[in-house]
Each structure stands twice: as structure tokens, then as C-alpha cells.
Short mmCIF file of C-alpha atoms in Angstrom, two decimals:
data_model
loop_
_atom_site.label_atom_id
_atom_site.label_comp_id
_atom_site.label_asym_id
_atom_site.label_seq_id
_atom_site.Cartn_x
_atom_site.Cartn_y
_atom_site.Cartn_z
CA MET A 1 -134.68 -53.06 75.19
CA THR A 2 -135.72 -56.14 76.78
CA THR A 3 -139.56 -56.06 77.56
CA PRO A 4 -139.96 -56.38 81.39
CA SER A 5 -142.46 -58.95 82.59
CA ALA A 6 -143.39 -60.24 85.97
CA ALA A 7 -141.80 -63.57 85.14
CA ARG A 8 -138.34 -62.16 83.95
CA PRO A 9 -137.39 -58.65 84.70
CA TRP A 10 -135.45 -56.81 82.09
CA TRP A 11 -132.14 -56.74 84.11
CA GLN A 12 -131.75 -60.47 83.88
CA THR A 13 -130.68 -60.43 80.41
CA ALA A 14 -129.63 -56.87 79.71
CA VAL A 15 -126.24 -55.38 78.49
CA PHE A 16 -125.21 -52.58 80.58
CA TYR A 17 -122.73 -49.82 79.51
CA GLN A 18 -120.64 -48.16 82.06
CA ILE A 19 -120.01 -44.47 81.49
CA TYR A 20 -117.34 -42.80 83.52
CA VAL A 21 -118.90 -39.43 83.51
CA ARG A 22 -115.73 -37.33 83.52
CA SER A 23 -114.50 -38.94 80.46
CA PHE A 24 -117.40 -39.48 78.03
CA ALA A 25 -118.35 -36.28 76.43
CA ASP A 26 -117.73 -32.68 77.44
CA SER A 27 -120.45 -30.30 76.36
CA ASP A 28 -119.23 -26.96 77.93
CA GLY A 29 -115.62 -26.86 76.91
CA ASP A 30 -113.89 -27.24 80.39
CA GLY A 31 -112.24 -30.49 79.59
CA VAL A 32 -114.48 -32.55 81.78
CA GLY A 33 -117.25 -34.79 80.59
CA ASP A 34 -120.83 -33.91 81.96
CA LEU A 35 -124.46 -34.82 81.74
CA PRO A 36 -125.40 -32.68 78.72
CA GLY A 37 -122.54 -34.35 76.94
CA ILE A 38 -123.78 -37.86 77.68
CA ARG A 39 -127.23 -36.78 76.51
CA SER A 40 -125.80 -35.69 73.24
CA ARG A 41 -124.37 -39.02 72.62
CA LEU A 42 -127.35 -41.27 73.46
CA PRO A 43 -128.02 -42.24 69.96
CA TYR A 44 -124.50 -43.77 69.70
CA LEU A 45 -125.27 -46.06 72.64
CA ARG A 46 -128.78 -47.04 71.25
CA ASP A 47 -127.06 -47.92 68.04
CA LEU A 48 -124.40 -49.84 69.87
CA GLY A 49 -127.09 -52.16 70.96
CA VAL A 50 -127.03 -51.78 74.88
CA ASP A 51 -130.09 -51.95 77.03
CA ALA A 52 -129.09 -49.90 80.02
CA LEU A 53 -126.61 -47.31 81.28
CA TRP A 54 -124.66 -46.86 84.41
CA LEU A 55 -123.39 -43.41 85.37
CA THR A 56 -120.50 -43.06 87.77
CA PRO A 57 -121.20 -40.46 90.57
CA PHE A 58 -122.03 -36.96 89.38
CA TYR A 59 -123.07 -35.60 92.86
CA ARG A 60 -121.68 -32.64 94.70
CA SER A 61 -118.10 -33.40 95.70
CA PRO A 62 -114.70 -31.82 96.21
CA MET A 63 -113.37 -34.38 93.67
CA VAL A 64 -110.58 -35.75 95.62
CA ASP A 65 -111.70 -39.25 94.34
CA HIS A 66 -113.21 -37.91 91.26
CA GLY A 67 -116.77 -37.99 92.62
CA TYR A 68 -116.62 -41.15 94.97
CA ASP A 69 -116.21 -38.64 97.83
CA VAL A 70 -119.77 -37.36 98.03
CA ALA A 71 -120.62 -34.09 99.92
CA ASP A 72 -124.35 -34.12 98.89
CA PRO A 73 -125.73 -37.42 97.41
CA ARG A 74 -129.02 -35.69 96.32
CA ASP A 75 -127.71 -32.86 93.93
CA VAL A 76 -125.64 -32.76 90.87
CA ASP A 77 -122.17 -31.09 91.03
CA PRO A 78 -122.02 -28.02 88.85
CA LEU A 79 -119.00 -29.56 87.28
CA PHE A 80 -121.36 -32.06 85.66
CA GLY A 81 -124.59 -30.02 85.19
CA THR A 82 -127.82 -29.46 87.01
CA LEU A 83 -130.72 -31.64 88.24
CA ALA A 84 -132.44 -30.37 85.21
CA ASP A 85 -129.80 -31.75 82.97
CA PHE A 86 -130.07 -35.08 84.88
CA ASP A 87 -133.80 -34.98 84.31
CA ALA A 88 -133.49 -34.28 80.56
CA LEU A 89 -130.93 -37.07 80.27
CA ALA A 90 -133.24 -39.65 82.05
CA ARG A 91 -136.10 -38.63 79.77
CA ASP A 92 -134.13 -38.71 76.55
CA ALA A 93 -132.71 -42.22 77.68
CA HIS A 94 -135.98 -43.67 78.32
CA ASP A 95 -137.38 -42.30 75.11
CA LEU A 96 -134.63 -44.13 73.20
CA GLY A 97 -135.37 -47.41 74.97
CA LEU A 98 -132.44 -47.27 77.35
CA ARG A 99 -132.63 -47.77 81.02
CA LEU A 100 -130.69 -45.57 83.36
CA THR A 101 -128.89 -46.75 86.49
CA VAL A 102 -126.70 -44.54 88.66
CA ASP A 103 -123.74 -45.15 91.24
CA ILE A 104 -124.22 -44.51 94.89
CA VAL A 105 -121.49 -44.34 97.64
CA PRO A 106 -122.83 -45.59 100.96
CA ASN A 107 -119.60 -46.68 102.53
CA HIS A 108 -118.23 -43.18 103.03
CA SER A 109 -119.00 -39.62 102.58
CA SER A 110 -116.75 -36.54 101.61
CA SER A 111 -114.93 -34.89 104.47
CA GLU A 112 -116.73 -31.77 103.22
CA HIS A 113 -120.27 -33.25 103.92
CA PRO A 114 -122.18 -31.33 106.41
CA TRP A 115 -122.38 -34.41 108.71
CA PHE A 116 -118.58 -34.58 108.93
CA ARG A 117 -118.01 -31.01 109.51
CA ALA A 118 -120.38 -31.19 112.43
CA ALA A 119 -118.52 -34.21 113.73
CA LEU A 120 -115.34 -32.34 113.73
CA ALA A 121 -116.85 -29.41 115.45
CA ALA A 122 -118.56 -31.63 118.16
CA ALA A 123 -116.96 -33.03 121.30
CA PRO A 124 -115.91 -36.70 121.51
CA GLY A 125 -118.85 -38.87 122.19
CA GLY A 126 -121.28 -36.45 120.85
CA PRO A 127 -124.20 -37.72 118.53
CA GLU A 128 -122.63 -35.86 115.52
CA ARG A 129 -119.66 -38.36 115.78
CA ASP A 130 -121.81 -41.34 115.82
CA ARG A 131 -122.60 -40.93 112.17
CA TYR A 132 -118.83 -41.95 111.60
CA LEU A 133 -116.37 -44.30 113.07
CA PHE A 134 -114.37 -42.03 115.71
CA ARG A 135 -112.40 -43.99 118.20
CA ASP A 136 -109.75 -43.24 120.94
CA GLY A 137 -106.34 -44.16 120.10
CA ARG A 138 -104.10 -46.77 121.49
CA GLY A 139 -100.89 -46.33 123.67
CA PRO A 140 -99.72 -43.37 125.87
CA GLY A 141 -101.96 -40.33 125.02
CA GLY A 142 -103.85 -42.35 122.48
CA GLN A 143 -101.04 -41.61 119.85
CA GLN A 144 -101.48 -44.79 118.07
CA PRO A 145 -104.24 -45.64 115.70
CA PRO A 146 -107.10 -47.75 117.12
CA ASN A 147 -105.98 -50.87 115.13
CA ASN A 148 -103.78 -51.91 112.24
CA TRP A 149 -106.32 -51.57 109.50
CA ARG A 150 -104.86 -50.24 106.12
CA SER A 151 -106.53 -47.97 103.59
CA VAL A 152 -106.99 -49.20 100.13
CA PHE A 153 -105.24 -46.25 98.78
CA GLY A 154 -102.21 -46.88 100.90
CA GLY A 155 -101.16 -46.00 104.44
CA PRO A 156 -103.13 -46.41 107.71
CA ALA A 157 -106.86 -46.27 107.59
CA TRP A 158 -107.11 -44.04 110.56
CA GLU A 159 -106.69 -40.16 110.75
CA ARG A 160 -106.30 -38.16 113.79
CA VAL A 161 -108.19 -34.95 114.58
CA ALA A 162 -107.32 -31.99 116.69
CA ASP A 163 -108.80 -33.34 120.01
CA GLY A 164 -106.96 -36.63 119.76
CA GLN A 165 -109.70 -39.04 118.39
CA TRP A 166 -109.13 -40.90 115.37
CA TYR A 167 -111.66 -41.70 112.47
CA LEU A 168 -111.64 -44.61 110.09
CA HIS A 169 -111.22 -44.04 106.26
CA LEU A 170 -110.79 -47.24 104.22
CA PHE A 171 -110.06 -45.07 101.40
CA ALA A 172 -108.61 -41.52 101.35
CA PRO A 173 -108.62 -39.42 104.59
CA GLU A 174 -111.09 -37.16 102.71
CA GLN A 175 -113.56 -40.09 102.65
CA PRO A 176 -114.50 -40.97 106.21
CA ASP A 177 -116.36 -44.09 106.75
CA LEU A 178 -120.08 -43.99 107.84
CA ASN A 179 -121.34 -45.76 110.77
CA TRP A 180 -124.07 -48.08 109.57
CA ASP A 181 -125.13 -48.99 113.03
CA SER A 182 -126.42 -45.46 113.27
CA PRO A 183 -130.14 -45.13 112.47
CA GLU A 184 -129.50 -41.71 111.09
CA VAL A 185 -127.24 -43.21 108.39
CA THR A 186 -129.81 -45.84 107.52
CA GLU A 187 -132.69 -43.49 107.20
CA ASP A 188 -130.83 -40.78 105.23
CA TYR A 189 -129.63 -43.35 102.56
CA GLN A 190 -133.09 -44.55 102.15
CA ARG A 191 -134.17 -41.01 101.56
CA THR A 192 -131.40 -40.92 98.79
CA LEU A 193 -132.72 -44.03 97.18
CA ARG A 194 -136.19 -42.68 97.01
CA PHE A 195 -134.77 -39.33 95.67
CA TRP A 196 -133.35 -40.91 92.71
CA LEU A 197 -136.07 -43.59 92.22
CA ASP A 198 -138.67 -40.73 92.27
CA ARG A 199 -136.64 -39.06 89.45
CA GLY A 200 -137.00 -42.07 87.35
CA VAL A 201 -133.66 -44.02 87.71
CA ASP A 202 -134.10 -47.76 86.91
CA GLY A 203 -131.54 -48.84 89.62
CA PHE A 204 -128.29 -48.34 91.37
CA ARG A 205 -124.78 -49.60 91.36
CA ILE A 206 -123.62 -49.81 94.83
CA ASP A 207 -119.85 -48.81 95.51
CA VAL A 208 -117.95 -51.17 97.74
CA ALA A 209 -121.18 -52.83 98.89
CA HIS A 210 -119.18 -55.41 100.97
CA GLY A 211 -117.55 -52.69 103.02
CA LEU A 212 -120.51 -50.87 104.85
CA VAL A 213 -120.42 -52.83 108.10
CA LYS A 214 -117.28 -53.29 110.01
CA ASP A 215 -116.45 -55.80 112.89
CA ALA A 216 -118.03 -54.41 115.99
CA GLN A 217 -114.91 -54.91 118.01
CA LEU A 218 -112.54 -53.32 115.42
CA ARG A 219 -110.30 -56.28 115.93
CA GLU A 220 -106.67 -56.29 114.48
CA ASN A 221 -106.16 -58.11 111.22
CA ALA A 222 -103.49 -60.72 110.85
CA PRO A 223 -101.18 -60.68 107.99
CA GLY A 224 -102.98 -63.60 106.28
CA ASP A 225 -106.25 -61.73 106.44
CA ARG A 226 -105.35 -59.27 103.77
CA MET A 227 -106.68 -60.17 100.31
CA PRO A 228 -104.65 -59.01 97.23
CA LEU A 229 -106.95 -56.80 94.99
CA LEU A 230 -105.31 -56.33 91.58
CA GLY A 231 -102.15 -54.66 92.95
CA ARG A 232 -103.65 -53.09 96.04
CA GLN A 233 -103.96 -54.66 99.44
CA GLN A 234 -107.71 -54.84 100.54
CA GLN A 235 -108.10 -56.05 104.24
CA ASP A 236 -110.67 -58.90 104.27
CA ALA A 237 -111.28 -60.44 107.65
CA HIS A 238 -112.49 -57.60 109.95
CA ALA A 239 -112.92 -54.50 107.71
CA TRP A 240 -114.91 -56.11 104.95
CA ASN A 241 -117.72 -58.65 104.16
CA GLN A 242 -119.19 -58.49 107.70
CA PRO A 243 -122.47 -60.45 108.28
CA GLY A 244 -124.34 -57.28 109.22
CA VAL A 245 -124.10 -55.79 105.77
CA HIS A 246 -126.95 -58.09 104.57
CA GLU A 247 -129.56 -56.46 106.91
CA VAL A 248 -128.75 -53.14 105.23
CA PHE A 249 -129.48 -54.65 101.63
CA ARG A 250 -132.60 -56.38 102.94
CA SER A 251 -134.02 -53.04 103.92
CA TRP A 252 -132.95 -51.39 100.56
CA ARG A 253 -134.73 -54.38 98.70
CA LYS A 254 -137.81 -53.41 100.28
CA VAL A 255 -137.50 -49.92 99.04
CA LEU A 256 -136.71 -50.84 95.44
CA ASP A 257 -139.56 -53.52 95.43
CA SER A 258 -141.94 -50.71 96.31
CA TYR A 259 -141.54 -49.10 93.01
CA PRO A 260 -142.89 -50.29 89.77
CA GLY A 261 -140.83 -51.21 86.69
CA ASP A 262 -138.38 -53.84 87.94
CA ARG A 263 -135.89 -51.46 89.68
CA VAL A 264 -132.53 -53.06 90.17
CA ALA A 265 -129.57 -52.86 92.69
CA VAL A 266 -126.16 -54.32 91.62
CA GLY A 267 -123.41 -54.55 94.19
CA GLU A 268 -119.62 -54.05 93.71
CA ILE A 269 -118.38 -56.86 95.88
CA TRP A 270 -114.70 -57.90 96.05
CA VAL A 271 -114.63 -61.32 97.84
CA ARG A 272 -112.51 -64.47 97.74
CA GLU A 273 -115.09 -67.05 96.85
CA ALA A 274 -118.16 -67.16 94.36
CA GLU A 275 -120.20 -68.52 97.35
CA ASP A 276 -119.47 -65.51 99.32
CA LEU A 277 -120.77 -63.43 96.50
CA ALA A 278 -123.93 -65.39 96.14
CA ARG A 279 -124.93 -64.45 99.76
CA TYR A 280 -125.40 -60.86 98.44
CA VAL A 281 -128.02 -61.89 95.90
CA ARG A 282 -130.31 -64.12 97.89
CA PRO A 283 -133.85 -63.57 97.02
CA ASP A 284 -134.47 -60.72 99.57
CA GLU A 285 -131.26 -58.81 99.10
CA LEU A 286 -129.60 -57.33 95.95
CA HIS A 287 -130.68 -58.28 92.61
CA LEU A 288 -127.26 -58.60 91.03
CA ALA A 289 -123.59 -58.55 92.02
CA PHE A 290 -120.60 -57.75 89.87
CA ASN A 291 -118.80 -61.16 89.13
CA PHE A 292 -115.17 -60.50 88.62
CA GLN A 293 -114.08 -64.20 88.24
CA LEU A 294 -113.37 -63.76 84.45
CA LEU A 295 -111.88 -60.16 84.97
CA LYS A 296 -109.25 -61.83 87.37
CA ALA A 297 -108.74 -64.91 85.22
CA PRO A 298 -105.54 -65.18 83.05
CA TRP A 299 -105.85 -65.83 79.25
CA ASP A 300 -106.04 -69.57 79.91
CA ALA A 301 -108.60 -72.07 78.79
CA ALA A 302 -108.83 -73.99 82.10
CA ALA A 303 -108.90 -70.67 84.14
CA LEU A 304 -111.63 -69.12 82.12
CA ARG A 305 -113.71 -72.38 82.18
CA ALA A 306 -113.27 -72.60 85.95
CA GLY A 307 -114.34 -69.15 86.27
CA VAL A 308 -117.57 -69.71 84.32
CA ASP A 309 -118.45 -72.88 86.08
CA GLU A 310 -117.63 -71.50 89.59
CA SER A 311 -119.70 -68.53 88.80
CA LEU A 312 -122.86 -70.26 87.50
CA ARG A 313 -122.92 -72.97 90.25
CA ALA A 314 -122.65 -70.54 93.02
CA LEU A 315 -125.25 -68.06 91.72
CA ALA A 316 -127.66 -70.84 90.69
CA ALA A 317 -127.74 -72.06 94.09
CA VAL A 318 -129.46 -68.91 95.39
CA GLY A 319 -131.49 -68.31 92.03
CA ALA A 320 -129.72 -65.34 91.05
CA PRO A 321 -128.36 -64.65 87.49
CA THR A 322 -124.63 -64.26 86.95
CA THR A 323 -123.14 -61.00 85.64
CA TRP A 324 -120.11 -60.79 83.38
CA VAL A 325 -117.53 -58.04 83.22
CA LEU A 326 -114.01 -57.82 81.69
CA SER A 327 -113.18 -54.21 82.44
CA ASN A 328 -114.15 -51.14 84.57
CA HIS A 329 -113.05 -47.86 85.85
CA ASP A 330 -110.70 -49.35 88.53
CA VAL A 331 -108.66 -51.97 86.63
CA VAL A 332 -106.24 -52.14 83.77
CA ARG A 333 -108.27 -52.37 80.44
CA HIS A 334 -108.44 -56.01 79.39
CA LEU A 335 -106.99 -55.45 75.91
CA THR A 336 -103.70 -54.56 77.76
CA ARG A 337 -104.10 -57.15 80.48
CA TYR A 338 -104.36 -59.72 77.55
CA GLY A 339 -101.06 -58.75 75.93
CA GLY A 340 -101.71 -55.23 74.36
CA GLY A 341 -101.08 -54.45 70.89
CA THR A 342 -102.19 -56.96 67.91
CA VAL A 343 -102.34 -60.01 70.53
CA GLY A 344 -104.34 -58.16 73.00
CA ARG A 345 -106.70 -56.77 70.52
CA ARG A 346 -107.40 -60.33 69.01
CA ARG A 347 -107.87 -61.60 72.50
CA ALA A 348 -110.21 -58.78 73.54
CA ALA A 349 -112.39 -59.43 70.55
CA ALA A 350 -112.54 -63.04 71.26
CA ALA A 351 -113.34 -62.41 74.93
CA LEU A 352 -116.42 -60.39 73.89
CA LEU A 353 -117.92 -63.34 72.05
CA LEU A 354 -117.16 -65.55 75.08
CA VAL A 355 -118.99 -63.36 77.73
CA ALA A 356 -121.82 -62.27 75.23
CA ALA A 357 -122.67 -65.74 74.79
CA LEU A 358 -123.11 -66.58 78.49
CA PRO A 359 -126.34 -66.63 80.40
CA GLY A 360 -127.07 -63.51 82.52
CA PRO A 361 -126.48 -59.65 82.19
CA LEU A 362 -123.25 -58.27 80.66
CA TYR A 363 -121.54 -55.21 81.68
CA LEU A 364 -119.42 -53.06 79.19
CA TYR A 365 -117.01 -50.30 80.02
CA GLN A 366 -117.02 -47.30 77.96
CA GLY A 367 -114.20 -47.55 75.27
CA GLU A 368 -113.89 -51.21 75.23
CA GLU A 369 -116.17 -51.28 72.13
CA LEU A 370 -113.39 -49.16 70.45
CA GLY A 371 -110.54 -51.56 71.43
CA LEU A 372 -108.95 -48.77 73.64
CA PRO A 373 -105.80 -49.94 75.48
CA GLU A 374 -104.57 -48.79 78.86
CA VAL A 375 -102.74 -45.48 78.70
CA ASP A 376 -99.37 -44.89 80.30
CA VAL A 377 -100.42 -41.50 81.57
CA PRO A 378 -97.32 -39.36 82.15
CA ASP A 379 -96.44 -38.97 85.92
CA ALA A 380 -97.02 -35.29 86.09
CA ALA A 381 -100.54 -35.83 84.88
CA ARG A 382 -101.65 -38.63 87.12
CA GLN A 383 -104.56 -37.60 89.43
CA ASP A 384 -105.65 -40.88 91.17
CA PRO A 385 -105.39 -40.85 94.96
CA VAL A 386 -103.89 -44.39 94.63
CA TRP A 387 -100.63 -42.80 92.94
CA LEU A 388 -100.61 -39.95 95.28
CA ARG A 389 -101.18 -41.99 98.66
CA SER A 390 -98.85 -44.76 97.51
CA GLY A 391 -95.91 -42.30 97.43
CA HIS A 392 -95.93 -42.80 93.54
CA THR A 393 -95.23 -46.47 93.71
CA GLU A 394 -98.48 -47.57 92.39
CA ARG A 395 -99.60 -46.15 88.89
CA GLY A 396 -103.27 -46.02 89.93
CA ARG A 397 -106.26 -46.13 87.70
CA ASP A 398 -105.90 -42.98 85.47
CA GLY A 399 -104.77 -45.16 82.52
CA CYS A 400 -108.21 -46.80 82.01
CA ARG A 401 -109.98 -43.41 82.53
CA VAL A 402 -108.54 -41.46 79.73
CA PRO A 403 -111.44 -39.59 77.71
CA ILE A 404 -113.37 -41.19 74.79
CA PRO A 405 -112.06 -40.28 71.27
CA TRP A 406 -114.92 -39.44 69.19
CA SER A 407 -113.55 -38.01 65.80
CA GLY A 408 -110.79 -36.19 64.26
CA VAL A 409 -107.09 -37.02 64.02
CA ALA A 410 -105.46 -35.44 66.90
CA PRO A 411 -106.37 -34.89 70.64
CA PRO A 412 -108.86 -34.06 71.98
CA TYR A 413 -110.60 -36.09 69.14
CA GLY A 414 -114.04 -34.43 69.58
CA PHE A 415 -114.26 -35.06 73.37
CA CYS A 416 -114.01 -31.47 74.03
CA PRO A 417 -113.32 -28.41 71.78
CA VAL A 418 -110.14 -28.06 69.90
CA GLY A 419 -107.80 -25.98 72.17
CA VAL A 420 -109.14 -27.16 75.34
CA GLN A 421 -106.99 -29.67 77.33
CA PRO A 422 -109.01 -32.75 78.53
CA TRP A 423 -108.50 -33.57 82.20
CA LEU A 424 -106.43 -36.42 81.52
CA PRO A 425 -104.03 -36.41 78.38
CA MET A 426 -105.13 -38.35 75.27
CA PRO A 427 -102.59 -40.24 73.25
CA ALA A 428 -101.48 -38.90 69.86
CA ASP A 429 -102.02 -42.16 68.08
CA TRP A 430 -105.64 -42.79 68.61
CA ALA A 431 -106.90 -41.42 65.34
CA PRO A 432 -107.68 -44.98 64.10
CA VAL A 433 -109.77 -45.77 67.10
CA THR A 434 -112.19 -42.94 67.15
CA VAL A 435 -115.83 -43.71 66.94
CA ALA A 436 -115.90 -41.89 63.57
CA ALA A 437 -113.01 -43.87 62.14
CA GLU A 438 -114.48 -47.13 63.26
CA THR A 439 -118.07 -46.60 62.32
CA ASP A 440 -118.05 -47.61 58.74
CA ARG A 441 -115.20 -50.19 58.93
CA ALA A 442 -116.58 -53.74 58.98
CA ASP A 443 -113.42 -55.08 60.52
CA SER A 444 -113.32 -52.65 63.51
CA MET A 445 -113.95 -53.44 67.03
CA LEU A 446 -116.85 -51.17 67.12
CA GLY A 447 -118.39 -53.08 64.20
CA LEU A 448 -117.85 -56.39 66.06
CA TYR A 449 -119.60 -55.09 69.17
CA ARG A 450 -122.43 -53.90 67.14
CA ARG A 451 -122.89 -57.26 65.39
CA ALA A 452 -122.33 -59.38 68.43
CA LEU A 453 -124.89 -57.58 70.56
CA SER A 454 -127.47 -57.56 67.74
CA LEU A 455 -126.90 -61.24 67.33
CA ARG A 456 -127.05 -61.83 71.12
CA ARG A 457 -130.61 -60.53 70.94
CA SER A 458 -131.69 -62.12 67.74
CA SER A 459 -130.13 -65.56 68.17
CA GLY A 460 -131.90 -66.25 71.51
CA LEU A 461 -128.73 -66.00 73.55
CA ALA A 462 -129.80 -63.15 75.55
CA ALA A 463 -133.46 -64.13 76.41
CA GLY A 464 -132.74 -67.87 76.38
CA ARG A 465 -132.77 -69.95 79.66
CA ASP A 466 -130.57 -72.56 77.99
CA PRO A 467 -127.64 -73.78 80.30
CA VAL A 468 -124.01 -73.82 79.32
CA ASP A 469 -123.31 -77.30 77.88
CA TRP A 470 -119.76 -77.87 77.46
CA LEU A 471 -118.62 -79.79 74.24
CA PRO A 472 -115.57 -82.09 73.93
CA GLY A 473 -112.52 -80.37 72.38
CA ALA A 474 -108.77 -79.59 72.73
CA ALA A 475 -107.68 -78.60 76.14
CA SER A 476 -106.55 -75.25 74.78
CA THR A 477 -110.15 -74.40 73.53
CA LEU A 478 -113.38 -73.59 75.13
CA GLN A 479 -116.38 -75.02 73.29
CA PHE A 480 -120.14 -74.83 74.61
CA GLN A 481 -123.53 -74.84 73.38
CA ARG A 482 -126.56 -72.76 74.29
CA GLY A 483 -129.78 -73.51 72.62
CA GLY A 484 -129.02 -73.68 68.99
CA VAL A 485 -125.66 -71.79 69.11
CA VAL A 486 -122.24 -73.43 69.52
CA VAL A 487 -119.38 -70.94 70.83
CA LEU A 488 -115.92 -71.90 70.24
CA LEU A 489 -112.77 -69.92 71.64
CA ASN A 490 -109.49 -71.03 70.61
CA LEU A 491 -106.69 -70.13 73.05
CA GLY A 492 -104.08 -72.57 71.65
CA PRO A 493 -101.17 -71.89 69.12
CA GLU A 494 -102.75 -73.86 66.36
CA PRO A 495 -105.86 -73.53 64.15
CA VAL A 496 -108.78 -75.80 65.20
CA PRO A 497 -111.72 -76.88 63.05
CA LEU A 498 -114.70 -74.62 62.70
CA PRO A 499 -117.79 -76.36 64.05
CA THR A 500 -120.40 -77.42 61.57
CA GLY A 501 -123.35 -75.04 60.82
CA GLU A 502 -124.02 -71.60 59.91
CA LEU A 503 -121.33 -69.23 60.96
CA LEU A 504 -123.07 -66.18 62.63
CA VAL A 505 -120.04 -64.18 63.67
CA SER A 506 -116.25 -64.47 64.17
CA SER A 507 -113.88 -62.21 66.20
CA GLY A 508 -111.35 -62.25 63.49
CA PRO A 509 -110.48 -63.81 60.26
CA LEU A 510 -110.77 -67.46 59.64
CA GLU A 511 -108.29 -69.73 57.89
CA ALA A 512 -110.82 -71.50 55.49
CA ASP A 513 -112.61 -73.80 57.74
CA ARG A 514 -110.23 -73.38 60.72
CA VAL A 515 -110.40 -71.10 63.70
CA PRO A 516 -107.01 -69.48 64.30
CA THR A 517 -105.53 -68.74 67.66
CA ASP A 518 -107.17 -66.23 69.92
CA THR A 519 -110.18 -66.19 67.97
CA ALA A 520 -113.76 -67.03 68.87
CA VAL A 521 -117.02 -67.91 66.71
CA TRP A 522 -120.66 -68.42 67.10
CA VAL A 523 -122.22 -70.96 64.89
CA ARG A 524 -125.77 -72.05 64.65
CA SER A 525 -125.69 -75.88 65.12
CA ASP A 526 -126.95 -78.27 62.30
#
């Protein structure tokens, strides 16, 4: 683990590993992952070479959106364990040198939250409703929604209640949006931050951080105001990325800075431009923001280089490090996005060497170190509200959330006991990509991840402050130097010469002194 210092906090160079709690390890045989299951696998994560963990929500929830509909943000849902289990997990992680960050969901609550139940029981205009965004409808009898905003999960973003008013939900109806103009909401979330900081968490990932504050007038969105988001339509102009959100994060920064140990907050922020992203990580706001430029980029040298350059330029302007991420629990796994099969695997391996060599923290999503593809989950087994709310026209996110295969030759591959059905079905052909099968194979994706993360630290790429210095090369290649390491990624159809120097690592086999297509190398320069 990177040693923290006043000059350079640990999170500026860390490798974070995202754990989708439901799908990591099941300790009690119910087919759903849990906190004790994660605790039992901590040595694997230490040996992988990561510095910090990020846990998706494990709070009390009806699980309409698998934990992102939170009924009590200061307790553990029995499905995942207890507060004592969380404390034991945090203690063991720290003992192994792993930092622990957790997800928080401030844009909305569950409809089962005591606040929302009280709001439904209250009369229009009562203080209970001020914690949410209740409004009168339009048209005769208020029968039309207050405006034309759409839910990310499909359909209108407004739901009508029995007395005729409507409430806003930018996601599912069971996820009513909170009103961040309410002092009660502000004060309660600061209590939540302190609750987990007092229990030793090293930081937070903030779900839909750009969505907390809405346009005060709830103005209509024009058709051109909608931003495509990886297959779903996310309204941009008035429902998202409002100026007032920055005041929320300035207040949170003060809370985090009042604790020792370089606590960190990273925002999930979907915006059009890197300059918009940079506004969230100014010196008095969030420490980090997820940078999705490379996640959104096609497998193309010019597009990838533009994503790197744009990201580094925008974040440097506010003095913040740039994060790098290729997959998470909301998007199609990058091995599949890059073509799937053998081609996708080669490209995914090469992409690791690209992002691991760039300056700034790196986020990995569980299973990418095994080379897991997106799974075509049978329709009858799909559970994502995107699938349900879209009228079964959008496949949703279940395909990237299938549980981790640990060992064995058939489902459930050690994720849960034999005879227990995991919460999502696991493919019958995953025996070669279990942790056990890949552990002792030098040519496995797991072996590459372990070598690359170790070399990232020992070569100086992680801690070094060296910039990305692009080197001349073919238009279908990316080649740059950081410190004493040259990084070459060949995206073209023909092999290219291997840079001179000591070969540190290659994402795949070389052809003598040439780098084949869809292959990357790190070379210590002469």
C-alpha cells in the first residue's frame, strides 16, 4: 500500500478494486455475496496487488435496484451481514494493508425510507414533503407530470401519489429524489459521512454525484438537451450537473478534511466535457472524479490518445489527478466491448498496460483480472430495473454483474455452495477463467494483472510524477514515455518494432523483436 504523506496522499497513485457485493463471495449459502464472503477473500486481493477496495451499497434496502435504493444508510442489510461483520472486514482489510472505501447514494432514497413514508402520509405542503421533490401536476386537475423529464431507467421521471401531487424519481419510482435545498437532508448526510468515517472507512464513492441539485424552476428539457449514456438517455440540461451541487461537495470536503489519514471522496459524474468534470475536483471540492473518457472510447489509436490528452489537460488545470477506468457494474465489460472472444481478450490485456502506465489512480472492476466477458443472461433471469422499466427493450446491466468464479469446473464455481443457485446464473463454460484455474498459469489474465500491478509499483510508474511524453510512431500505435519506461500499444493490423531496452512486460506473445496487433509492452529505455 502506498505510504501516505502530507505531500502526496495515498489515493493519488492507488489502484482501487471495485467489489459488487452481491456477486463477489457468498459465505452463508443463500446465493448472494456478503461482507463475510469478502472478508474471506481479502488475501486474494492483497496478492493481486491492489491498494484499496470500493464496496457497492450494503445498507438496508428493499433491493429494487440491488442496494442503490437505500432505506437506512447507517446500517447493514441482513442480506449482507451486520455492522459487526463490517467492522471485522474493515479491521482485516487494514491489517492486510488495504484501504476501504464505500458507496453512498445521496441523490435519492428508497421509497421504504422512513422519511418517504412520512411524506406520503403528510398533506401537500407539509415539512415532511420538503425532503423530497413533490410538485403539483400540470393541466386540468393536475393530471400531467410537472415537466417532461425522463427517468434514466425508462419512462417519465414523475410518479403521482393518491392526493394528486407528483414526486420526482430520476431512476425507479421506488427511488424518490431527495431535495438538497432542505437543511434536513444536508445535515442528515453529514451524519452518514461521519458515521462511516468513525468506523474507519478511508473514503467514499458518491453515486450520481452530478445529480443531487436540480434546476430550481424545473424547466422543460428540449430534445437536444438529452445526453446519450451508453444506450440509455440521461437528461442533461436541467436535471443534472447544476451549479448548486458544488456547494454540497464543498461542505463534504470540510467533513473529510477534519479526519486524519487522507480520507478521499470520488464522484461518479457523467458529463459531456472533461472541463465539466474538472469543476468537481477543484481544491475545495471532491478529491477525485471517475474519468470515463477511455471507457467511452472505441478501440482506435486516435480516440484513445484524445481521451488521454483531454483528461490530463482538463484535470491538470485544477491540480487534480486523473482517474482511469475501463469497466464497472453499470456498463458492458470492456473485453466484450472490444470485440469479445480471442480478439477482445487480447485488446483487454493490452488496455490494462495502457491505463496502468498512465499517471493517477486506477480503478479495476471485479472479474476483469480474470478476463470475464459480458454474459448474455437469459431473459427470465434478468433482474435489472432497466430491463423491467424499458419494457424489455434494453438488456440492462445484469450481464456484467454475474458472480465471480473462484474454483471448480461447473457453476457455481465456489461462489456459493454446490447445489445453491447464485442470484444470477453463471455460464457453463467458465471453468478456464476461475481464480483457481488462472492462479498458476503464467499466460493467464490474472497472471498479467499481478505482474503489471507489481511492476507499476516497482518501476516508478505509480509514484512517479513524470508526464506522458508522446513518442513518434505509426498512426495506428500509441507510444509514450514516463520516466524510464516506454509504453507501446499496437492497434494496427501489422506488427511493429519493439522499442529498444529491457522488456518489462508484454500483454501477449511477441513475434521475435516485433509487437503484434492488439498488444502492448512496457520497456525500460536504454
